[in-house]
mmCIF file of C-alpha atoms in Angstrom:
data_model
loop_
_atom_site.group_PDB
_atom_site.id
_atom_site.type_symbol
_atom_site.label_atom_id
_atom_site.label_comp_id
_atom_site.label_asym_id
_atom_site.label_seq_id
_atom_site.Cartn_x
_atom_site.Cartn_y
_atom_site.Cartn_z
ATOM 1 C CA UNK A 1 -23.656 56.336 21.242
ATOM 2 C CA UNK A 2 -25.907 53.391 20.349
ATOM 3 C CA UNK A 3 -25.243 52.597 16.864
ATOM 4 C CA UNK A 4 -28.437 51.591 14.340
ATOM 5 C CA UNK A 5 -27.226 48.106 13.866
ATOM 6 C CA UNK A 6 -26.883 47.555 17.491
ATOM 7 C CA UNK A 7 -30.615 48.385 18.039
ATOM 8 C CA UNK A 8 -31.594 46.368 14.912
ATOM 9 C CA UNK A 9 -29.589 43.284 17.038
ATOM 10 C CA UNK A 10 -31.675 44.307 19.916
ATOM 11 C CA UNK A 11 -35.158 44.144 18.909
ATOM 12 C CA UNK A 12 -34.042 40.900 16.427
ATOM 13 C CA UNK A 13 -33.412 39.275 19.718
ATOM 14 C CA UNK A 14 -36.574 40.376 21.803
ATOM 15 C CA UNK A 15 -38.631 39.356 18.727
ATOM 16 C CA UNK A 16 -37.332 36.302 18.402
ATOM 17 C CA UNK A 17 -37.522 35.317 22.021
ATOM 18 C CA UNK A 18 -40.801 36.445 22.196
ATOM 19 C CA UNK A 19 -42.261 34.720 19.325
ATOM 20 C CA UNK A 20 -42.910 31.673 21.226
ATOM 21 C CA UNK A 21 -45.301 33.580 23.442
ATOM 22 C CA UNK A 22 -48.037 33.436 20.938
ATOM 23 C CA UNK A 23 -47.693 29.745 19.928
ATOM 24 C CA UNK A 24 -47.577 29.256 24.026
ATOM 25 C CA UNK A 25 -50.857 31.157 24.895
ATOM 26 C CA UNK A 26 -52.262 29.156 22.184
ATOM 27 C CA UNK A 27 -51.432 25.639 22.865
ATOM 28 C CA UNK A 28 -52.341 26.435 26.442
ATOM 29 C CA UNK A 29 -55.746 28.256 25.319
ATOM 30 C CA UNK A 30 -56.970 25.372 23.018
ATOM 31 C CA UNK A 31 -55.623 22.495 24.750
ATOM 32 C CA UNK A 32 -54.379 20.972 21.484
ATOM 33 C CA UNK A 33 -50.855 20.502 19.871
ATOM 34 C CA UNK A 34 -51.275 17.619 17.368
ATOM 35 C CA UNK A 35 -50.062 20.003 14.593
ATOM 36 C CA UNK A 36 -47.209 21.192 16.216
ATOM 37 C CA UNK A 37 -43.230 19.218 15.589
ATOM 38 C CA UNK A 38 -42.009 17.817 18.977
ATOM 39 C CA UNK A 39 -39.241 17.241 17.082
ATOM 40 C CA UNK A 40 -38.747 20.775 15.852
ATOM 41 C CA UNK A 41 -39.130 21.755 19.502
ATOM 42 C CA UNK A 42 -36.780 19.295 21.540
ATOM 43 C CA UNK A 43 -34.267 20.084 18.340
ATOM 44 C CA UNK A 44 -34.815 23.914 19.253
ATOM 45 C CA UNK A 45 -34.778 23.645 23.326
ATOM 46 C CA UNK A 46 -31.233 21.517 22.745
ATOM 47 C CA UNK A 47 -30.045 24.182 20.304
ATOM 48 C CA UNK A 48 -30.635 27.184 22.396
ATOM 49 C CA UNK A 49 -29.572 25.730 25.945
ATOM 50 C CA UNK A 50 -25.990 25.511 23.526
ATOM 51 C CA UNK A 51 -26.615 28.794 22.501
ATOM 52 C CA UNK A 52 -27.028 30.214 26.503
ATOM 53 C CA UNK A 53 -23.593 27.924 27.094
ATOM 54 C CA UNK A 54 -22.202 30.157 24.566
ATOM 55 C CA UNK A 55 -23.453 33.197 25.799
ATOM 56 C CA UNK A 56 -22.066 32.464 29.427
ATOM 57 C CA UNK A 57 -18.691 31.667 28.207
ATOM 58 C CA UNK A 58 -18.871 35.412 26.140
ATOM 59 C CA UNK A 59 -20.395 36.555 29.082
ATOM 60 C CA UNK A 60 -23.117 37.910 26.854
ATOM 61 C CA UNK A 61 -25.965 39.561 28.951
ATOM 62 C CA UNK A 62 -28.275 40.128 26.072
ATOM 63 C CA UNK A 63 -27.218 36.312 25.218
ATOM 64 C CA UNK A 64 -27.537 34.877 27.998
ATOM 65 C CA UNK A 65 -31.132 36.422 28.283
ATOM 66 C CA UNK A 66 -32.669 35.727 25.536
ATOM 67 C CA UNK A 67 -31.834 32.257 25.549
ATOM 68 C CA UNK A 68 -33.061 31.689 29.317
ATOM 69 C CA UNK A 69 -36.296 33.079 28.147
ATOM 70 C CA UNK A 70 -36.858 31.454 24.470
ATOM 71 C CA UNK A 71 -35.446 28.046 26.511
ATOM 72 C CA UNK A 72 -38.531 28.120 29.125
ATOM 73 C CA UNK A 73 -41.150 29.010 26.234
ATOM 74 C CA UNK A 74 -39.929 25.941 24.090
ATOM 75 C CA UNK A 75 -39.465 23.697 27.041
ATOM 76 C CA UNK A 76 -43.301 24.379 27.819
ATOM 77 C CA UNK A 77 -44.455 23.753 24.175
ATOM 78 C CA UNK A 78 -42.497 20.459 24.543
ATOM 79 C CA UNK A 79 -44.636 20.212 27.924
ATOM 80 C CA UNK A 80 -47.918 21.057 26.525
ATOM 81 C CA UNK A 81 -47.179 19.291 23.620
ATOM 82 C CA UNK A 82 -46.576 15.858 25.391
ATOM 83 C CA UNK A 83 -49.632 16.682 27.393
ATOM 84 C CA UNK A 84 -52.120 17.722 24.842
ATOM 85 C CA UNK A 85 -50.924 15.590 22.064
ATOM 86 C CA UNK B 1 -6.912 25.792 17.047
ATOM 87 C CA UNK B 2 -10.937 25.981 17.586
ATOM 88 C CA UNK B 3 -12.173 26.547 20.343
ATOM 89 C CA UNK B 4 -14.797 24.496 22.351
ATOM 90 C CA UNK B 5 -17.011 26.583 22.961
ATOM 91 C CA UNK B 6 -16.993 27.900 18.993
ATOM 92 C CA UNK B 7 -17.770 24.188 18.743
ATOM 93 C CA UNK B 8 -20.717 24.530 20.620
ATOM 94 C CA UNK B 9 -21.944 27.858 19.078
ATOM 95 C CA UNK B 10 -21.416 26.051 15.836
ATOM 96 C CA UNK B 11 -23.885 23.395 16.670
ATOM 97 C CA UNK B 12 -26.013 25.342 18.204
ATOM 98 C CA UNK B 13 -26.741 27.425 15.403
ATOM 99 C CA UNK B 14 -26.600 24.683 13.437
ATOM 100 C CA UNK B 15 -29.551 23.421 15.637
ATOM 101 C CA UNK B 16 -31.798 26.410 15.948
ATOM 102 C CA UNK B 17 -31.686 26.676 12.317
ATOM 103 C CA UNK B 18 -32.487 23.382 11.429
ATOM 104 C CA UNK B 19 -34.890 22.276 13.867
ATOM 105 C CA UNK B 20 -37.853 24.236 11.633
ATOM 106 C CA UNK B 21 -37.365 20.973 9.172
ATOM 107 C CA UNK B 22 -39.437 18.441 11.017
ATOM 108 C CA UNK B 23 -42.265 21.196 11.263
ATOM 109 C CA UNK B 24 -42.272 22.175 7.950
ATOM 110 C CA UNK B 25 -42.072 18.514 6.842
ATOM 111 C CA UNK B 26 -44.985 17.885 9.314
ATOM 112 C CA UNK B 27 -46.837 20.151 7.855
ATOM 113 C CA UNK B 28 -46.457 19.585 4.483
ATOM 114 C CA UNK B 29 -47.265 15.678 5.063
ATOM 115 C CA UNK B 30 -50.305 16.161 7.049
ATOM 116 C CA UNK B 31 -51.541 19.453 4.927
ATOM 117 C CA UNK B 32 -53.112 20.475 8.404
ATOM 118 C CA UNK B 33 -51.674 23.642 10.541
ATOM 119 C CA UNK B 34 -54.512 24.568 12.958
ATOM 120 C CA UNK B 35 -52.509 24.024 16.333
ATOM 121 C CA UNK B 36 -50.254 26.730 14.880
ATOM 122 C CA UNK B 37 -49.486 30.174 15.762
ATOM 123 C CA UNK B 38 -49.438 32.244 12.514
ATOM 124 C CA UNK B 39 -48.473 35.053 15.121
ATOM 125 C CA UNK B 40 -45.530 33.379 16.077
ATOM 126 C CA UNK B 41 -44.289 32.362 12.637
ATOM 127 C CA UNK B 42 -44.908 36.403 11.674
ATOM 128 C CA UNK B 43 -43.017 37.450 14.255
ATOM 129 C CA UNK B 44 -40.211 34.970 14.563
ATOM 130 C CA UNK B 45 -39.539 35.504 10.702
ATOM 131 C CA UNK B 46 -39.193 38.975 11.149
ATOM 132 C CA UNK B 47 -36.897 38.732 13.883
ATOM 133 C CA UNK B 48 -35.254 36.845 11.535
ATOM 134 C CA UNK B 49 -34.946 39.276 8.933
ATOM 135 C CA UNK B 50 -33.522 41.649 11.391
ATOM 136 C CA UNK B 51 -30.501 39.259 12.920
ATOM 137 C CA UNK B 52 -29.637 38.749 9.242
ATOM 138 C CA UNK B 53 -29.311 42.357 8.483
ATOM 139 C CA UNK B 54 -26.904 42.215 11.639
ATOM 140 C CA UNK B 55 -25.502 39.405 10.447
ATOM 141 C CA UNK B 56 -24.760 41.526 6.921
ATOM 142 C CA UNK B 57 -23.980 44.535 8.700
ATOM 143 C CA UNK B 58 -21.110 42.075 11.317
ATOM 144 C CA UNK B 59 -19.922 40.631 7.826
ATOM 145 C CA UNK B 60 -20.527 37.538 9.528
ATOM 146 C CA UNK B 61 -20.889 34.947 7.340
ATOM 147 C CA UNK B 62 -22.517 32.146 9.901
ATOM 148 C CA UNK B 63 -25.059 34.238 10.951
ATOM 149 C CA UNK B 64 -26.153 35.301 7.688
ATOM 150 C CA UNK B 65 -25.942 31.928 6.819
ATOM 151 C CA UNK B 66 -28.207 30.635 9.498
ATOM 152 C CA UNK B 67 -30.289 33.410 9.406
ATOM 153 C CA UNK B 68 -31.044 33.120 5.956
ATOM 154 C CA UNK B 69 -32.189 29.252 6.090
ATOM 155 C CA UNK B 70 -34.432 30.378 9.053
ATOM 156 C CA UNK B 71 -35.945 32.752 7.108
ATOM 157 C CA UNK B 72 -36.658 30.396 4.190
ATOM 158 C CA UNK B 73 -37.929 27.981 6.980
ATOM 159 C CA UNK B 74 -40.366 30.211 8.832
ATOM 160 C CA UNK B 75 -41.572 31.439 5.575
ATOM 161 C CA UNK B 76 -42.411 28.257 4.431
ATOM 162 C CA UNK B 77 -44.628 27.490 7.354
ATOM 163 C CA UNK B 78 -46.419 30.952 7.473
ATOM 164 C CA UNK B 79 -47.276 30.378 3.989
ATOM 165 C CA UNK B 80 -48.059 26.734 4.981
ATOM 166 C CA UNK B 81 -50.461 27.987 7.929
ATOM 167 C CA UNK B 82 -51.975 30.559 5.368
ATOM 168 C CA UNK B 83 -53.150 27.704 2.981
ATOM 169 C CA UNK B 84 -53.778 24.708 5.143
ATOM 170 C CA UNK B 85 -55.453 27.025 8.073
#
């Protein structure tokens, strides 16, 4: 059985993938980012590509996911944001 | 002996956590937050909120650790967004 805990884990992780969706649509929408860190965001990209090492060496699934995901969404702000200033 | 790869998940949390500085400092210095999603900020926080009940629940002490800063972080810059629009 699926314990309580485990399913808060679960939806922490989609929401915090997903988070980045918003900010995403967004920057793309408005075709502006001067408000928005690259630093925060190369920082973030660096930290979770570490983070989806980690996972493959626990062989994490739900790891390994989530950090494939959030890495493409940040690595497209860092796009958008070196495109759109 | 520590592990590499705990090395790695180490810094990457260490990362992920801290790369909301340079935004909030952004922020703060330029008192301007238009090109931000307050969606994102919402949501990421309380994803946030959620690993760090995990984190509680695991008796983990880096993740509650992390997850706590993060929190503080993200809250800063959704009340940031709220004020400087």
């Amino acid at each position: 059985m699926v314990n309580t805990f485990e399913i808060i884990g679960f939806i922490a992780a989609v929401l915090t993938t997903l988070a980045y969706v918003p900010q995403v649509y967004k920057t793309w929408k408005t075709k502006s980012a001067g408000n928005i860190s690259l630093t925060m965001y190369i920082v973030m990209f660096t930290g979770i590509m570490l983070w989806l090492l980690y996972g493959i060496h626990l062989n994490s699934l739900p790891m390994i996911l989530a950090n494939a995901v959030s890495g493409i969404l940040t690595l497209t702000i860092v796009f958008f944001k070196i495109r759109y200033k």
